């Protein structure tokens, strides 16, 4: 097969008219040659850090959509399914991904459970990491969120790091806001990347100290604007990533949209494409072609180097996307789950107190970090209730692995004026998380998720709507495009109920993420992530 176009040679900073000859999945020749084809051929895009599960799609369905945007590979941390199903979940992701030509590169989840302060469905200890690291299909040790364990020389954490070093595989970091001597010790332990930087200054310090910094732009956490000005000087040590990408967002675009935004800011296109296409392949030693003779024939054809609208995507010389049609087919698979709780009663969500003030989680638009604020209590018959007027709503986390009393907290900035929303996508343990205007609506939403053994839902005064997620309680077993549309409709319903957040369900899912400061809610109670202590809801 021979293809003609404007060939984008990123590493040599040149574009030339030429043709590419492909044989047996490889590029066997690249020649300069005059022609009238004005489309651009460039290496495929790589998402340098993503949890495929966050798309609510199994890997094969994720691939069907991702190739439409020129993505040919991901560096994928199966941390979410591992917290539900352990090593079995990781193996499911690998095997399902193999059903497509798409190049998934999975890591060994380093923090299962993510912390000891919540209930997860599985444990992967250092022996489990050794087992996974020995597998050649595991490319790296996934984000080491337990940075306190690194800083305090926790023996089990250090064993996991040593196994990664033993097998000569990179170690991904996760250190939001870590600066000074602390980040130096973290880096010196062998941790090479961070995707959690949320300020320019933080990103610069980590780059200067030898880390690779990933510019993250996901459905909830959006750090592109804060970090993009680092790229012109530090492009050799940066990458693009999504981290978490909901299905409706994935339908609209992927890494290609970050390239378009960067070029629109006047950043040199070759630097942008090095970040998007080259650096992840080289850092993780991926089997992904970089448009060189002898490489796998992995590349995309785009209309221009401004919008990066994908016309065709090739993986191993196979045309997997062609002008509006994904060639990747759906494949059948066995549905796995771990969901063992029973339905709740309205009384379970009552919180009796006489306290005049409460601690409140303040959700921040586009951020995983939160603030803690103190607010006046609103009581009815001694029960703490949502204060709709002040946008302080009751929130709950319900253990989905066994029957336990729900944990109760309060949150600001969701904006609901009616009903409730709930989800079994609750990072990282994926218990059920819900927020609503009253106990009755919260109970209905939680029970709807329990009834389906996983899903995301919205409850109004007159309607119930759910997107079931039967695969580990976090992914669908249906067509990716259909799920994307269903999710978009559910997101619209949440906003009709009053939510002012750009991504209410993604934000909700992170309000139980204890490894990100400051105040979060686990199934065991309100948790102060800055001091790693449980905190009473009431203020004495």
Coordinates of C-alpha atoms in Angstrom, one line a residue, residues 191-410:
X191 CA 9.1 8.5 40.2
X192 CA 9.3 10.1 36.8
X193 CA 6.0 11.8 35.9
X194 CA 3.2 13.8 37.4
X195 CA -0.2 14.6 35.9
X196 CA -1.6 16.4 38.9
X197 CA 0.1 19.8 38.6
X198 CA -2.5 22.5 38.9
X199 CA -0.4 25.7 38.8
X200 CA 2.4 27.0 36.5
X201 CA 4.8 27.3 39.4
X202 CA 4.2 23.7 40.6
X203 CA 4.7 22.4 37.1
X204 CA 7.9 24.4 36.6
X205 CA 9.5 23.2 39.8
X206 CA 8.8 19.6 38.9
X207 CA 10.2 20.0 35.4
X208 CA 13.3 21.7 36.8
X209 CA 13.8 18.8 39.2
X210 CA 13.7 16.2 36.4
X211 CA 10.1 15.1 36.2
X212 CA 8.0 14.7 33.1
X213 CA 4.9 16.9 33.5
X214 CA 1.6 15.9 31.8
X215 CA -0.9 18.6 30.8
X216 CA -4.2 17.2 31.8
X217 CA -7.5 18.2 30.3
X218 CA -10.2 15.8 31.3
X219 CA -13.9 15.9 31.9
X220 CA -13.5 17.3 35.4
X221 CA -9.9 18.3 36.0
X222 CA -8.8 20.9 33.5
X223 CA -5.2 22.1 33.8
X224 CA -4.4 23.1 30.2
X225 CA -4.7 26.8 30.7
X226 CA -2.6 26.7 33.9
X227 CA 0.3 24.7 32.3
X228 CA 0.3 25.3 28.6
X229 CA 2.8 28.2 28.8
X230 CA 5.4 25.8 30.1
X231 CA 5.3 23.9 26.8
X232 CA 7.4 26.2 24.5
X233 CA 10.5 25.8 26.7
X234 CA 9.9 22.4 28.2
X235 CA 8.3 20.5 25.3
X236 CA 10.8 17.7 25.4
X237 CA 9.6 16.8 28.9
X238 CA 5.9 17.2 28.6
X239 CA 2.9 15.1 27.4
X240 CA -0.9 15.5 27.0
X241 CA -3.4 13.4 28.9
X242 CA -7.0 13.1 29.7
X243 CA -6.8 11.2 33.0
X244 CA -10.6 10.8 33.1
X245 CA -12.8 11.3 30.0
X246 CA -16.6 10.9 30.0
X247 CA -18.2 9.3 26.9
X248 CA -19.9 12.5 25.7
X249 CA -16.7 14.4 25.8
X250 CA -14.8 11.5 24.0
X251 CA -17.3 11.7 21.2
X252 CA -16.4 15.4 20.7
X253 CA -12.6 15.1 20.7
X254 CA -9.5 13.8 22.3
X255 CA -5.8 14.7 22.2
X256 CA -6.3 16.3 18.8
X257 CA -8.3 19.1 20.4
X258 CA -5.5 19.9 22.8
X259 CA -3.2 20.2 19.8
X260 CA -5.6 22.6 18.1
X261 CA -5.8 24.7 21.3
X262 CA -2.0 24.8 21.7
X263 CA -1.4 25.8 18.1
X264 CA -4.1 28.5 18.4
X265 CA -2.0 30.1 21.2
X266 CA 0.8 30.5 18.7
X267 CA 3.0 27.6 20.0
X268 CA 5.2 26.0 17.4
X269 CA 3.4 23.0 15.8
X270 CA 6.4 20.7 15.9
X271 CA 6.7 21.2 19.7
X272 CA 3.0 20.6 20.1
X273 CA 3.1 17.4 18.1
X274 CA 6.2 16.2 19.9
X275 CA 4.2 16.4 23.2
X276 CA 1.2 14.8 21.6
X277 CA 2.8 12.0 19.6
X278 CA 6.4 11.4 20.3
X279 CA 7.2 11.9 24.0
X280 CA 4.8 9.2 25.4
X281 CA 6.1 6.6 23.0
X282 CA 9.7 7.3 24.0
X283 CA 9.2 7.7 27.7
X284 CA 7.2 4.4 28.1
X285 CA 9.0 2.5 25.3
X286 CA 5.8 1.8 23.6
X287 CA 5.4 -0.3 20.5
X288 CA 3.9 2.6 18.5
X289 CA 5.2 3.8 15.2
X290 CA 6.6 7.3 14.9
X291 CA 6.4 7.6 11.1
X292 CA 9.9 6.3 10.5
X293 CA 11.1 3.5 8.1
X294 CA 10.9 0.2 10.0
X295 CA 8.3 1.4 12.4
X296 CA 4.8 0.0 12.8
X297 CA 2.5 1.8 10.4
X298 CA 0.7 3.8 13.0
X299 CA -0.3 7.3 11.7
X300 CA -3.2 9.6 11.0
X301 CA -4.2 11.8 8.1
X302 CA -5.6 15.2 9.0
X303 CA -7.0 18.0 7.0
X304 CA -4.7 20.7 8.4
X305 CA -2.3 21.5 11.2
X306 CA -4.7 23.9 12.9
X307 CA -7.9 22.0 13.7
X308 CA -6.4 18.5 13.3
X309 CA -9.7 17.1 12.1
X310 CA -8.9 13.4 11.5
X311 CA -9.7 12.0 8.0
X312 CA -8.2 8.6 8.4
X313 CA -6.4 6.6 11.2
X314 CA -4.1 3.7 10.6
X315 CA -2.8 1.2 13.2
X316 CA -0.3 -1.5 12.0
X317 CA -1.1 -0.5 8.5
X318 CA -4.8 -1.2 9.0
X319 CA -7.4 1.5 8.2
X320 CA -9.3 1.7 11.5
X321 CA -11.1 5.0 10.8
X322 CA -12.1 6.4 7.4
X323 CA -13.9 9.8 6.9
X324 CA -16.6 9.4 9.5
X325 CA -16.7 5.6 10.0
X326 CA -14.9 3.7 12.7
X327 CA -13.8 0.3 11.4
X328 CA -13.4 -1.2 14.9
X329 CA -16.1 -3.7 15.6
X330 CA -17.9 -4.4 18.9
X331 CA -17.0 -7.8 20.4
X332 CA -18.9 -9.9 23.0
X333 CA -17.4 -10.3 26.5
X334 CA -18.3 -11.7 29.9
X335 CA -19.6 -9.1 32.3
X336 CA -17.8 -9.0 35.7
X337 CA -19.0 -7.3 38.8
X338 CA -18.7 -7.0 42.6
X339 CA -21.8 -5.4 44.0
X340 CA -23.2 -6.8 47.3
X341 CA -25.2 -4.2 49.2
X342 CA -29.0 -4.0 49.8
X343 CA -31.4 -1.2 49.2
X344 CA -31.5 1.6 51.9
X345 CA -34.3 3.3 53.8
X346 CA -34.9 7.1 54.0
X347 CA -34.1 6.9 57.7
X348 CA -30.6 5.8 56.8
X349 CA -29.8 9.2 55.4
X350 CA -30.9 11.3 58.5
X351 CA -28.2 13.0 60.5
X352 CA -29.3 13.9 64.1
X353 CA -27.5 16.7 65.8
X354 CA -27.9 20.0 67.7
X355 CA -24.7 21.6 66.3
X356 CA -25.2 25.1 65.0
X357 CA -22.4 24.8 62.4
X358 CA -21.1 22.2 60.0
X359 CA -18.1 21.5 57.9
X360 CA -18.8 21.6 54.2
X361 CA -16.9 20.4 51.1
X362 CA -16.5 23.2 48.6
X363 CA -16.3 21.7 45.1
X364 CA -14.3 23.7 42.6
X365 CA -15.1 23.9 38.9
X366 CA -12.5 22.1 36.8
X367 CA -10.5 20.9 39.9
X368 CA -10.1 17.7 41.9
X369 CA -9.0 19.6 44.9
X370 CA -11.6 21.0 47.3
X371 CA -11.9 23.6 50.0
X372 CA -13.3 23.3 53.5
X373 CA -15.8 25.9 54.6
X374 CA -17.9 26.3 57.7
X375 CA -21.6 26.9 57.3
X376 CA -24.7 27.4 59.6
X377 CA -26.7 24.2 60.1
X378 CA -30.2 23.8 58.8
X379 CA -32.2 21.5 61.0
X380 CA -35.6 19.9 60.7
X381 CA -36.8 17.9 63.7
X382 CA -33.1 17.6 64.8
X383 CA -32.1 16.2 61.3
X384 CA -29.4 18.1 59.3
X385 CA -31.0 18.8 55.9
X386 CA -29.9 20.4 52.6
X387 CA -29.9 24.2 52.5
X388 CA -31.0 24.8 48.9
X389 CA -31.1 28.6 49.2
X390 CA -27.4 28.6 50.2
X391 CA -26.5 25.7 47.8
X392 CA -25.3 23.5 50.7
X393 CA -26.6 20.0 49.9
X394 CA -26.5 16.7 51.7
X395 CA -24.1 14.2 50.3
X396 CA -23.7 10.5 51.0
X397 CA -21.2 7.6 50.3
X398 CA -22.7 4.1 50.5
X399 CA -20.5 1.1 50.7
X400 CA -21.4 -1.1 47.8
X401 CA -19.3 -4.2 48.8
X402 CA -21.2 -4.9 52.1
X403 CA -24.2 -3.6 54.1
X404 CA -23.2 -0.6 56.2
X405 CA -24.7 2.6 57.3
X406 CA -24.2 5.4 54.8
X407 CA -21.7 8.1 55.5
X408 CA -23.1 11.7 55.5
X409 CA -21.6 15.0 54.6
X410 CA -22.4 18.3 53.0

